[in-house]
PDB file of C-alpha atoms and ligand atoms in Angstrom:
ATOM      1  CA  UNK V 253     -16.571  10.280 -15.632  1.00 82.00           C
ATOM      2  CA  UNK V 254     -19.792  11.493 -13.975  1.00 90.00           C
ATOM      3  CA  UNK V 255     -22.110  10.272 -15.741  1.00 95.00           C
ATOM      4  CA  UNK V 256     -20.111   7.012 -15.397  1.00 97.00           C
ATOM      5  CA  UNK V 257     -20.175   7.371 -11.432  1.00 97.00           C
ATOM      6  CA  UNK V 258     -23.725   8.206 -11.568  1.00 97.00           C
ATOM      7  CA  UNK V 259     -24.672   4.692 -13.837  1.00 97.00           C
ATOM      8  CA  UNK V 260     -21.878   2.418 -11.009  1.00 98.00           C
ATOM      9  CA  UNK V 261     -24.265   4.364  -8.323  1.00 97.00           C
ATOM     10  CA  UNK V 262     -27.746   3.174  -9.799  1.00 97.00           C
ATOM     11  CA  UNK V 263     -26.650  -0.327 -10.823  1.00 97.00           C
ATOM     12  CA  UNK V 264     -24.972  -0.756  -6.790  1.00 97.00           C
ATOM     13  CA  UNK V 265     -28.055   0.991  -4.958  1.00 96.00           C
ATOM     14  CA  UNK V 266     -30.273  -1.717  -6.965  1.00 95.00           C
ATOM     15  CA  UNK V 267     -28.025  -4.728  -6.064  1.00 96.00           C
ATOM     16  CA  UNK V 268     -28.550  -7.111  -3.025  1.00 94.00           C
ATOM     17  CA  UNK V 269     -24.958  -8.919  -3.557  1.00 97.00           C
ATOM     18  CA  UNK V 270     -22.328  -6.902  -4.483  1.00 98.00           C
ATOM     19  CA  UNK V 271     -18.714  -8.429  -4.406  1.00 98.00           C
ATOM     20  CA  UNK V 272     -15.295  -6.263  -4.607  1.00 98.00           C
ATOM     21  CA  UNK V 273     -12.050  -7.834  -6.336  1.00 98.00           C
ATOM     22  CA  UNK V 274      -9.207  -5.752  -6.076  1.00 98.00           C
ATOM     23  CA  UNK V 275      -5.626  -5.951  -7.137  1.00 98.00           C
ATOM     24  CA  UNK V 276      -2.427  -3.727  -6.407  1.00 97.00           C
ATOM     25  CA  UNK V 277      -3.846  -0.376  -7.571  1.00 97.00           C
ATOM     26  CA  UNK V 278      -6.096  -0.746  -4.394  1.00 98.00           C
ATOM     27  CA  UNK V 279      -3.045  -0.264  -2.206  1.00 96.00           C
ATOM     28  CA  UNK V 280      -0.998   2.476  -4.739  1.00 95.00           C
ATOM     29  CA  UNK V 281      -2.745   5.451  -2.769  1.00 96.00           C
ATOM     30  CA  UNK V 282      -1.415   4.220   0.634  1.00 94.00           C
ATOM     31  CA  UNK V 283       1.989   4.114  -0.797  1.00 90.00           C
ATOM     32  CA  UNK V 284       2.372   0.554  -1.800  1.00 91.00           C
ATOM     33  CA  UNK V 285       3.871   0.309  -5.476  1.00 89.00           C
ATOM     34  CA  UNK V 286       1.945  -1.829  -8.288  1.00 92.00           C
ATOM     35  CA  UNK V 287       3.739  -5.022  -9.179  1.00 90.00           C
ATOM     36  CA  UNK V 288       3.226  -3.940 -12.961  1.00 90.00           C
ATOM     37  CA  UNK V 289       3.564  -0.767 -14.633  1.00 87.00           C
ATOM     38  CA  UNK V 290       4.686   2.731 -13.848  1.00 86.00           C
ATOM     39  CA  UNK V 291       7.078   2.194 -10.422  1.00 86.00           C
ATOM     40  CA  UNK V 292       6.045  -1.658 -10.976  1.00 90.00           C
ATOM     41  CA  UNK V 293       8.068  -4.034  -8.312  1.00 90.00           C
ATOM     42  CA  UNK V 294       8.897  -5.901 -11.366  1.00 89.00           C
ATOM     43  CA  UNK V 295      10.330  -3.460 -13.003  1.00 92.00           C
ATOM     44  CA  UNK V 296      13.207  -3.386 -10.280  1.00 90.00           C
ATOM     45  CA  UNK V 297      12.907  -7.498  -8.777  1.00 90.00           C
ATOM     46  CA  UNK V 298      12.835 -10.204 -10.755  1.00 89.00           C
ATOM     47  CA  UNK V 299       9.417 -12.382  -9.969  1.00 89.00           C
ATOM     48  CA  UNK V 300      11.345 -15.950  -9.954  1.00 89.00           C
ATOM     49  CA  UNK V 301      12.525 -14.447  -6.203  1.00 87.00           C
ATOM     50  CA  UNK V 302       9.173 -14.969  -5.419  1.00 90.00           C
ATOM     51  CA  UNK V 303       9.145 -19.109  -7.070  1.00 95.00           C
ATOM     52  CA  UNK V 304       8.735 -21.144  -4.052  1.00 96.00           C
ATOM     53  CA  UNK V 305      11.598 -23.476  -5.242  1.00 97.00           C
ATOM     54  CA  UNK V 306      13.704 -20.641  -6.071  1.00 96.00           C
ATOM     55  CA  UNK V 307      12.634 -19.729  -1.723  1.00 97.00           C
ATOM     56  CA  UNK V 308      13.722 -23.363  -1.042  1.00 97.00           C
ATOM     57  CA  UNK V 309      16.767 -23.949  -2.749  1.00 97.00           C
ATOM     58  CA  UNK V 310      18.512 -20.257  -2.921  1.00 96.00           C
ATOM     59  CA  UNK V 311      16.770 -19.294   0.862  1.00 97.00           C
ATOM     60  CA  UNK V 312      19.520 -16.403   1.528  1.00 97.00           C
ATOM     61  CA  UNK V 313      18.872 -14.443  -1.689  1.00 95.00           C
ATOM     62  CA  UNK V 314      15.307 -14.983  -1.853  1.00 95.00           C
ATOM     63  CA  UNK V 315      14.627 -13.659   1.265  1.00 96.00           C
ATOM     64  CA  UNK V 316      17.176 -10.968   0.632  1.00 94.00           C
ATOM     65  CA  UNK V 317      15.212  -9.564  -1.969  1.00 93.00           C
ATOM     66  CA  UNK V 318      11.801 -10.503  -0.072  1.00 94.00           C
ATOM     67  CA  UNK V 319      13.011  -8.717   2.710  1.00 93.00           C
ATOM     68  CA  UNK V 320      13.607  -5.460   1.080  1.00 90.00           C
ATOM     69  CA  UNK V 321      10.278  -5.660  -1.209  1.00 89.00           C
ATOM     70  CA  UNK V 322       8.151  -6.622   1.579  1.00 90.00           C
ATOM     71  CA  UNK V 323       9.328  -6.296   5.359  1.00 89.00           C
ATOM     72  CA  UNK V 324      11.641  -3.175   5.611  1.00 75.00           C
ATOM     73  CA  UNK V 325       9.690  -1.343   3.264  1.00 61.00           C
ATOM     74  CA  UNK V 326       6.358  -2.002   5.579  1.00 60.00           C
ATOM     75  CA  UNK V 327       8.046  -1.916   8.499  1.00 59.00           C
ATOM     76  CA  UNK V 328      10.034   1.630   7.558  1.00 56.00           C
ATOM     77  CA  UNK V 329       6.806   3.687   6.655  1.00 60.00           C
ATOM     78  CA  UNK V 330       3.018   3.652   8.777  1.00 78.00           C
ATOM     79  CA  UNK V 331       0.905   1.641   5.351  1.00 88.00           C
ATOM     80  CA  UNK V 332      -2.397   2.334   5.638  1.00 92.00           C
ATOM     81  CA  UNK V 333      -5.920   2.002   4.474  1.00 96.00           C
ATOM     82  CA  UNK V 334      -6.683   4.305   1.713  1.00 98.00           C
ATOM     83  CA  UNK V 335     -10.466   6.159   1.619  1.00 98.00           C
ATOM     84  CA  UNK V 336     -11.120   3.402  -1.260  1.00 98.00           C
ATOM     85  CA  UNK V 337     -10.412   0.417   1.286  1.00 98.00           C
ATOM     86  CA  UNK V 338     -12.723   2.469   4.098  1.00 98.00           C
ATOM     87  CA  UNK V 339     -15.735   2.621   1.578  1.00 98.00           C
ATOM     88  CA  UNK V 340     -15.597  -1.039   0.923  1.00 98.00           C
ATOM     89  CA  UNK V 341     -15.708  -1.798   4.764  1.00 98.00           C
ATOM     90  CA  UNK V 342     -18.592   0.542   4.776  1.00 97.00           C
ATOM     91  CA  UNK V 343     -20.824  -0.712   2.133  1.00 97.00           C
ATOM     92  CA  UNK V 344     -20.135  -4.283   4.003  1.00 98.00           C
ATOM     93  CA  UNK V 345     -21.180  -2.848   7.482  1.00 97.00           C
ATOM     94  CA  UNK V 346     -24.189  -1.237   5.668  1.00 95.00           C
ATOM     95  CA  UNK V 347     -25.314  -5.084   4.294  1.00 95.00           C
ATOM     96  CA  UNK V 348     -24.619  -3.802   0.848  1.00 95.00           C
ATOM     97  CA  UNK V 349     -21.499  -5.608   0.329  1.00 98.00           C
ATOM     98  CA  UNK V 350     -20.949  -9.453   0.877  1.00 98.00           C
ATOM     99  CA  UNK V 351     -17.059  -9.819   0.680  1.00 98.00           C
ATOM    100  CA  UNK V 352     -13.680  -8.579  -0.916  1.00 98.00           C
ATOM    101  CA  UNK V 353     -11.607 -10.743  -3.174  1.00 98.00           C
ATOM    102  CA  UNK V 354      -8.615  -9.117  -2.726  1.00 98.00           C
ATOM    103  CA  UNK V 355      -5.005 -10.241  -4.446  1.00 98.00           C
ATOM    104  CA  UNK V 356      -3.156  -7.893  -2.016  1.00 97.00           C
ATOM    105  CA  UNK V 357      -0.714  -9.611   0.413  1.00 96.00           C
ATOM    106  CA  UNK V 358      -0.985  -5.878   2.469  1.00 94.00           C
ATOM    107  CA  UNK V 359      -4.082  -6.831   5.352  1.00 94.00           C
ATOM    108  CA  UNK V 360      -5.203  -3.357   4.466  1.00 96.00           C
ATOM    109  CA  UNK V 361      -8.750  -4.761   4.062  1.00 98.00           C
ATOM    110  CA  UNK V 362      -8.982  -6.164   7.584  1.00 97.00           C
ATOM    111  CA  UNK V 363      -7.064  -2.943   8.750  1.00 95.00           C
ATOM    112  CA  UNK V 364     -10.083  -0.773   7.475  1.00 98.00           C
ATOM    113  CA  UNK V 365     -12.594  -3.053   8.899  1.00 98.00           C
ATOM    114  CA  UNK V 366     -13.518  -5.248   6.300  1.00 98.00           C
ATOM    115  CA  UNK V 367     -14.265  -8.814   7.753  1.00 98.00           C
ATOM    116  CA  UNK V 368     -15.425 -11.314   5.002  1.00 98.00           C
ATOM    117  CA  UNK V 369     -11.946 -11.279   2.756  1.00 98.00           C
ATOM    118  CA  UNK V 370     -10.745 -13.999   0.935  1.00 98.00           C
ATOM    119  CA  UNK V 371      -7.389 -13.653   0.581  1.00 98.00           C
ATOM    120  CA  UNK V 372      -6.662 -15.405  -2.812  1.00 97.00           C
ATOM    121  CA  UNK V 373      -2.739 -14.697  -2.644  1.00 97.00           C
ATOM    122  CA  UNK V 374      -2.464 -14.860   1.055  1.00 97.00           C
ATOM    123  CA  UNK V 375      -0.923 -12.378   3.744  1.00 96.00           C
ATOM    124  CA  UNK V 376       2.447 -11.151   4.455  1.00 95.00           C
ATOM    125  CA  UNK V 377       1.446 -10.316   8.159  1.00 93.00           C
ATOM    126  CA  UNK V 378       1.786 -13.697   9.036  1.00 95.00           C
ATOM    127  CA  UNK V 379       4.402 -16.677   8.648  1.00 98.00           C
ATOM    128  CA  UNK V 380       3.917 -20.475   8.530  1.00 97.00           C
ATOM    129  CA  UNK V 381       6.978 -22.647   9.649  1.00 98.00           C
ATOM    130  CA  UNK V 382       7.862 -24.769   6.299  1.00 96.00           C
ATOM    131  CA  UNK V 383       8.663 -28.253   8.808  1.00 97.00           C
ATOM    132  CA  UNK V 384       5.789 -27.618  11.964  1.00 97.00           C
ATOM    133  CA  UNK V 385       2.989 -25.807   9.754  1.00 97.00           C
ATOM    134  CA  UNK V 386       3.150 -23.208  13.383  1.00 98.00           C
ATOM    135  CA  UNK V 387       1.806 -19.757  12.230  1.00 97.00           C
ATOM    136  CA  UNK V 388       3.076 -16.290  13.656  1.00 97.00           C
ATOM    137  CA  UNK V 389       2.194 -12.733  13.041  1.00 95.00           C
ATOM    138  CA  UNK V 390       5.151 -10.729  11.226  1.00 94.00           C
ATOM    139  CA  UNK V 391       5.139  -8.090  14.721  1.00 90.00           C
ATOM    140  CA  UNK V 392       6.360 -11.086  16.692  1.00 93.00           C
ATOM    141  CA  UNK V 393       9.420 -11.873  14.309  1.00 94.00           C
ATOM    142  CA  UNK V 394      12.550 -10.366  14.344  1.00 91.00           C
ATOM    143  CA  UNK V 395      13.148 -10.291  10.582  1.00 92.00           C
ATOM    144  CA  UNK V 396      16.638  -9.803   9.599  1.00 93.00           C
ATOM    145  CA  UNK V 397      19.179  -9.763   6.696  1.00 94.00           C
ATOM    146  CA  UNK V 398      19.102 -13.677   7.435  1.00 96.00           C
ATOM    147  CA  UNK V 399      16.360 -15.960   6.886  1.00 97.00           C
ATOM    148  CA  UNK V 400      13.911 -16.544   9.729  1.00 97.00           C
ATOM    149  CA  UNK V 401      13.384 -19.801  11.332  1.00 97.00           C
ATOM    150  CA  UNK V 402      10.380 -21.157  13.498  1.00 98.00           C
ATOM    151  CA  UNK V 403      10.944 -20.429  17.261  1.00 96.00           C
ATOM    152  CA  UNK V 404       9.212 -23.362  18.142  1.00 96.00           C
ATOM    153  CA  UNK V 405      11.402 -26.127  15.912  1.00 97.00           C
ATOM    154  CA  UNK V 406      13.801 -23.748  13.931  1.00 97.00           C
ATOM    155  CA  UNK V 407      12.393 -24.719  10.849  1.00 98.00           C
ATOM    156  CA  UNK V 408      12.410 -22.359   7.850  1.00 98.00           C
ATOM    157  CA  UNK V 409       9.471 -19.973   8.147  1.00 98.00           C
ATOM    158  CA  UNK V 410       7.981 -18.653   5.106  1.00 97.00           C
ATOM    159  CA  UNK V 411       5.939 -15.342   4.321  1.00 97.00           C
ATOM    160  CA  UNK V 412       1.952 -16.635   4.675  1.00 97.00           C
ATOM    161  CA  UNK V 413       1.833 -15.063   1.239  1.00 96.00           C
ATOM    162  CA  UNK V 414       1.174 -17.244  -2.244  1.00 96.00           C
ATOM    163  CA  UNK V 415       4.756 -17.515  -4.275  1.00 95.00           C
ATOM    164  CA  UNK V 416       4.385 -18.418  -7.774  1.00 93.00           C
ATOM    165  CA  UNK V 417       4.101 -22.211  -7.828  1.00 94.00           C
ATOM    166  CA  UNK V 418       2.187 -22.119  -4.949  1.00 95.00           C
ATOM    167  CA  UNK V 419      -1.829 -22.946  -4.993  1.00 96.00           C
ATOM    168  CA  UNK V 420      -4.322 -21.084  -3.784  1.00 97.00           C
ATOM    169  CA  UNK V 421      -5.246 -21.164  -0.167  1.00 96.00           C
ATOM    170  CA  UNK V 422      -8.791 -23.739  -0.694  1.00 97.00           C
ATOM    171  CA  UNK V 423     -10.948 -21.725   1.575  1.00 97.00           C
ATOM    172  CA  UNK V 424      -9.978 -18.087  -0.358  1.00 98.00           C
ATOM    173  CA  UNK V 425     -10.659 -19.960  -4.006  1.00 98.00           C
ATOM    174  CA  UNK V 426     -13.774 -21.498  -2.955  1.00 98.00           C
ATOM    175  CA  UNK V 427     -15.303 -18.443  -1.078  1.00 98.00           C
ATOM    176  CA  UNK V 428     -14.499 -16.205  -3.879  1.00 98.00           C
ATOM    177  CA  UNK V 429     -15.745 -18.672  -6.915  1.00 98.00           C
ATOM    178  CA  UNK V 430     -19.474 -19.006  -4.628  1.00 98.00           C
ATOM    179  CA  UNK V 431     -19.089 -15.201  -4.188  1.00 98.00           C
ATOM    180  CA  UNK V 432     -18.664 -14.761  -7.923  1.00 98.00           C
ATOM    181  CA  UNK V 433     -21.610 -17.177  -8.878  1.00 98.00           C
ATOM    182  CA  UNK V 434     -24.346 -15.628  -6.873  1.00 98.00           C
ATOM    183  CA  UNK V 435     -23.829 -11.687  -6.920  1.00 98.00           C
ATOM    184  CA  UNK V 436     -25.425  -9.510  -8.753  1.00 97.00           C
ATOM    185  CA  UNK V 437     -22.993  -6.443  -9.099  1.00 98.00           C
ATOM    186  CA  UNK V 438     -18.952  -7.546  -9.463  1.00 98.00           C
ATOM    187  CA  UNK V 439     -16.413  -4.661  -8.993  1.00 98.00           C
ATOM    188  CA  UNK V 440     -12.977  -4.967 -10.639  1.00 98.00           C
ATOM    189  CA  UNK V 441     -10.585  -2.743  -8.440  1.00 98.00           C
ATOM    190  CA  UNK V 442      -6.898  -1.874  -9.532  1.00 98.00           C
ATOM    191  CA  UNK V 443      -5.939  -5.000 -11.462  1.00 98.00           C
ATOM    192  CA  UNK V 444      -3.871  -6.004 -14.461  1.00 97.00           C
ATOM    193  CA  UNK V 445      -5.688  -9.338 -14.846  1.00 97.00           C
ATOM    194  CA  UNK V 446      -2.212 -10.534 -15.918  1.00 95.00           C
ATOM    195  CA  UNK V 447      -2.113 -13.076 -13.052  1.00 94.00           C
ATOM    196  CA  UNK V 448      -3.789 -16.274 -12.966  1.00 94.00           C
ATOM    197  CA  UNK V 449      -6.179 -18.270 -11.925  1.00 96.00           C
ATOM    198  CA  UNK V 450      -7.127 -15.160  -9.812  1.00 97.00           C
ATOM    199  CA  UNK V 451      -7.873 -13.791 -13.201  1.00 97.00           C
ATOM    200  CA  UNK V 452     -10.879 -15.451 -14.083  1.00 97.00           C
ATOM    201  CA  UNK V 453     -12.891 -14.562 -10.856  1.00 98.00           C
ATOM    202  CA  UNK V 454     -14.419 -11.696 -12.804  1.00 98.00           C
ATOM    203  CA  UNK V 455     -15.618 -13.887 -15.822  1.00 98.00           C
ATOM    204  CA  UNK V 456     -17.350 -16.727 -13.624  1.00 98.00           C
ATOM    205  CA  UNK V 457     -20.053 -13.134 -12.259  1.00 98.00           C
ATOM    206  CA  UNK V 458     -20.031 -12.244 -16.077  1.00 98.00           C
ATOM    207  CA  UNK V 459     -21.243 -15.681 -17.167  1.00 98.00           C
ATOM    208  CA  UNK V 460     -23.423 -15.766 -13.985  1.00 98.00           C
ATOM    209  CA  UNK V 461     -25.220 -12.522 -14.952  1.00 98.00           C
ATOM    210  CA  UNK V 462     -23.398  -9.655 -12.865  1.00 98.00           C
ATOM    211  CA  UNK V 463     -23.153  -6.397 -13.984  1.00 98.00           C
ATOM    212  CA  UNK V 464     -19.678  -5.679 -14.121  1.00 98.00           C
ATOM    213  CA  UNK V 465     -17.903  -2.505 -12.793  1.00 98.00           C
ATOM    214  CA  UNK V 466     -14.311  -1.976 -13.638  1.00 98.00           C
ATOM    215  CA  UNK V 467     -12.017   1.138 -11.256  1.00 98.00           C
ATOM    216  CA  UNK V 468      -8.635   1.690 -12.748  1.00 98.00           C
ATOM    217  CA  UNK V 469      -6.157   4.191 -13.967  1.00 96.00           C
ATOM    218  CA  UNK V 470      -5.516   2.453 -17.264  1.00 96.00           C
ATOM    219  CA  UNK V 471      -7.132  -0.416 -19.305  1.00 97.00           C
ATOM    220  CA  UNK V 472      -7.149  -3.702 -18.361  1.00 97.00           C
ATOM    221  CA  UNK V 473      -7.031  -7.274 -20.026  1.00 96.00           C
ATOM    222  CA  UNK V 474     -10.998  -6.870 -18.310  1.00 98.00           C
ATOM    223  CA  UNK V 475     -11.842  -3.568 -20.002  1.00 98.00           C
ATOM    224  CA  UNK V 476     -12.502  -4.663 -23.488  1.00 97.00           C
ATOM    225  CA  UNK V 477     -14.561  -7.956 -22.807  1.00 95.00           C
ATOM    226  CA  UNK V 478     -15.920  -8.363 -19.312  1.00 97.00           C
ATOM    227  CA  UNK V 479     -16.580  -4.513 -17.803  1.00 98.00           C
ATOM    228  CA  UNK V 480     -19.692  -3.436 -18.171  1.00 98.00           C
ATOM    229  CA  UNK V 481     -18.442   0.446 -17.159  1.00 98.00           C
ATOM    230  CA  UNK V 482     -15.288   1.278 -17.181  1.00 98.00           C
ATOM    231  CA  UNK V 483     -14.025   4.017 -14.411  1.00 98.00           C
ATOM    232  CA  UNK V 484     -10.790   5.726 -15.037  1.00 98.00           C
ATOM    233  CA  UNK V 485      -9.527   7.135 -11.556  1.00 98.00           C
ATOM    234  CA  UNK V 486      -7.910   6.078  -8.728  1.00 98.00           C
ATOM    235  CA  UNK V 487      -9.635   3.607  -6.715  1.00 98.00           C
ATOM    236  CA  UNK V 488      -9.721   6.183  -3.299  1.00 98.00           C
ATOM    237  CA  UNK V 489     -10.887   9.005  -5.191  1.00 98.00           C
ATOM    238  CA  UNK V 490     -13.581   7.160  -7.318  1.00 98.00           C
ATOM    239  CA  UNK V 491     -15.325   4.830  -4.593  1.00 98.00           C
ATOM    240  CA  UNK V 492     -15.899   7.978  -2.405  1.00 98.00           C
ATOM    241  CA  UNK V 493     -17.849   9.323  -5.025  1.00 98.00           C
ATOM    242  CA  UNK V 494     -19.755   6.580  -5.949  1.00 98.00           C
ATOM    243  CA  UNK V 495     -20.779   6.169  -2.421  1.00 97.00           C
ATOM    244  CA  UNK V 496     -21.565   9.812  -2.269  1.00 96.00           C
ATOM    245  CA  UNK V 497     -24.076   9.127  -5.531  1.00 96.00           C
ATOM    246  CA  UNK V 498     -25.422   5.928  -3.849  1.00 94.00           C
ATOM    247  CA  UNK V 499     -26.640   8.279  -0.463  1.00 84.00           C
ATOM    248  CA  UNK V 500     -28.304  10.315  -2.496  1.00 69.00           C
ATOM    249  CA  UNK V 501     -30.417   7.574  -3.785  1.00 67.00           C
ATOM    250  CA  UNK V 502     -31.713   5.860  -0.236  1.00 57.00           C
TER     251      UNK V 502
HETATM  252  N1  APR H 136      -6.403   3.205  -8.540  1.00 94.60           N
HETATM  253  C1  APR H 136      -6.873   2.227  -9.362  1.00 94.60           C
HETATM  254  N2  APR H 136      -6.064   1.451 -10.131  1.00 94.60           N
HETATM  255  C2  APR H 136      -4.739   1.677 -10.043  1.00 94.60           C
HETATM  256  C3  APR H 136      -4.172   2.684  -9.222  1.00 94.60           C
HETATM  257  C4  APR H 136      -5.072   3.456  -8.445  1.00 94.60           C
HETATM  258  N3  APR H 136      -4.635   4.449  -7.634  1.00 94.60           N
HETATM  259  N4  APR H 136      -2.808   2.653  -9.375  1.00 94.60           N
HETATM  260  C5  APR H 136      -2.550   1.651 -10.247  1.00 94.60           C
HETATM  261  N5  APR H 136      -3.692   1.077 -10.666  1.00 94.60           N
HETATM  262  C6  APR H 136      -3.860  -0.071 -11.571  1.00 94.60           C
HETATM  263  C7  APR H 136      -2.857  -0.196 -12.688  1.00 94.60           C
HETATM  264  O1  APR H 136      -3.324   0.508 -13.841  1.00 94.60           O
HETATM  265  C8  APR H 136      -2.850  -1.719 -12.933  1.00 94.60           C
HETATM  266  O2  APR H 136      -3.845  -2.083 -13.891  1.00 94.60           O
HETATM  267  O3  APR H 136      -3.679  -1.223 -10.764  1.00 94.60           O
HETATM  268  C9  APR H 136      -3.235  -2.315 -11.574  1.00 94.60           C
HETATM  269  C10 APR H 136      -2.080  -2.994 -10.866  1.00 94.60           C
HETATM  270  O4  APR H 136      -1.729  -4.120 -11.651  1.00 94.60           O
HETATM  271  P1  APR H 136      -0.605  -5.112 -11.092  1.00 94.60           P
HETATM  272  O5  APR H 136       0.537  -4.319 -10.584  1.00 94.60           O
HETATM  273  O6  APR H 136      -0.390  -6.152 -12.168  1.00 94.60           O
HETATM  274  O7  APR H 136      -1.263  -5.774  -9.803  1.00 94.60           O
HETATM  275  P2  APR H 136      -2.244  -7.001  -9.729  1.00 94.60           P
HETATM  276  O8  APR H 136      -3.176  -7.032 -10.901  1.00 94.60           O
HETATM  277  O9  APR H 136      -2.857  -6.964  -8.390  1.00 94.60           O
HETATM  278  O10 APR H 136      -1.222  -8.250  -9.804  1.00 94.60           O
HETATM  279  C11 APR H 136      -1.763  -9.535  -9.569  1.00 94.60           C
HETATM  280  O11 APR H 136       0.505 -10.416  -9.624  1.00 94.60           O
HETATM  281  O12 APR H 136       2.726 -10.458  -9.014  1.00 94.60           O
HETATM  282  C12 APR H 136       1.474 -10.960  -8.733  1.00 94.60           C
HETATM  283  O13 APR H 136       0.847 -11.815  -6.663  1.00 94.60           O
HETATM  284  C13 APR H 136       1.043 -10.609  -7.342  1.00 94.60           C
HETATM  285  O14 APR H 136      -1.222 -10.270  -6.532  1.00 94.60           O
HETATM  286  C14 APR H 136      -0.280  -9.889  -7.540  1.00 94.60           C
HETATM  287  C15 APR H 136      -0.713 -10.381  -8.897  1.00 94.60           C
END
């Protein structure tokens, strides 16, 4: 794996645009479980609570099972940014990085400092009012066993986070394809690739020339085709030491 660091190091010292896109296994080492996988949420919840009709039409058990996944796990134990989601607001504060595409619902990115992050599946801190379109941080809410509704019209509000059948929030998709077109190192950070179209962000900087670096514990559907160098660790233990390689070369 050193050697490996050592080769991420070089390649990231020597690159004027490097963009992060990271997936659940960002979070796992601040305590938030991996949709997929050992301790996957799907493993225990079925995904169609997450359809948006499925939201719409059966509102009491969706959020039910929302609830639990999401809200009273969060709001139960202090989640927190992991040394792997510190680094990344580093190397941006240091002019090294230019954004994070993240798939992660958990604002962990902005809680370590990050500031350009396209959120490609949106954010649970927040909720949008299905029937006004009014916004409201999650803090504000008192979130229940029973659905919430707006306080301004009582309309159903709904987690600011993508459900499937859903499309991606415009600014996140277009931020993240110009991201991917013009950088010239891409790093893949604790995803499946199972989930789509987030899942072809990493092959537009492949066809557009960017070296590819891939952190995860296992394979991915990336490893075989698009990586470049393949890192198996966990993301907060791994970008640490890259960093520390990438000091000793300034
Ligand atoms: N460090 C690095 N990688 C890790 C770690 C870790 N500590 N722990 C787990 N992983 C890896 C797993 O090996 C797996 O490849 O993280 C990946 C997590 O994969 P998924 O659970 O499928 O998460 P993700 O790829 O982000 O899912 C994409 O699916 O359900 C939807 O909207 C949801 O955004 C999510 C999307």
């Amino acid at each position: 794996m050193e050697e490996k660091i050592k080769e991420a190091a070089r390649i990231l010292a020597e690159s004027k645009h490097i963009v992060a896109f990271t997936g659940a296994g960002m979070s796992a080492e601040s305590g938030i479980p991996p949709f997929r996988g050992e301790g996957g949420i799907w493993n225990k919840y079925d995904p169609a609570s997450l359809d948006i009709e499925y939201y719409y039409r059966y509102t009491q058990q969706s959020w039910s099972i929302i609830r639990e996944v999401f809200y009273k796990y969060f709001s139960s134990s202090v989640v927190k940014p992991n040394p792997g989601h510190e680094i990344l607001a580093k190397w941006e504060k240091e002019g090294r990085l230019d954004c994070v595409i993240t798939q992660n619902i958990d604002d962990l990115h902005k809680v370590a400092g990050s500031s350009t992050v396209y959120e490609f599946h949106g954010n649970m801190s927040r909720f949008v009012c299905s029937k006004c379109g009014a916004k409201f941080p999650a803090q504000s809410l008192k979130l229940t066993e029973k659905p919430p509704v707006c306080p301004d019209c009582g309309g159903l509000l709904k987690p600011d986070f993508i459900f499937f059948g859903e499309g991606i929030p415009l600014d996140a998709y277009n931020g993240s394809v110009e991201a991917a077109q013009k950088c010239d190192a891409f790093v893949i950070i604790g995803t499946s690739g199972q989930v789509s179209p987030a899942n072809m962000i990493p092959s537009i900087a492949k066809q557009h020339g960017a070296k590819i670096i891939e952190i995860n514990m296992e394979p991915s559907t990336y490893t075989k085709h698009i990586s470049d160098i393949f890192i198996q660790g966990k993301a907060g233990e791994v970008l640490p030491k890259i960093d520390e390689e990438i000091k000793d070369k300034r």
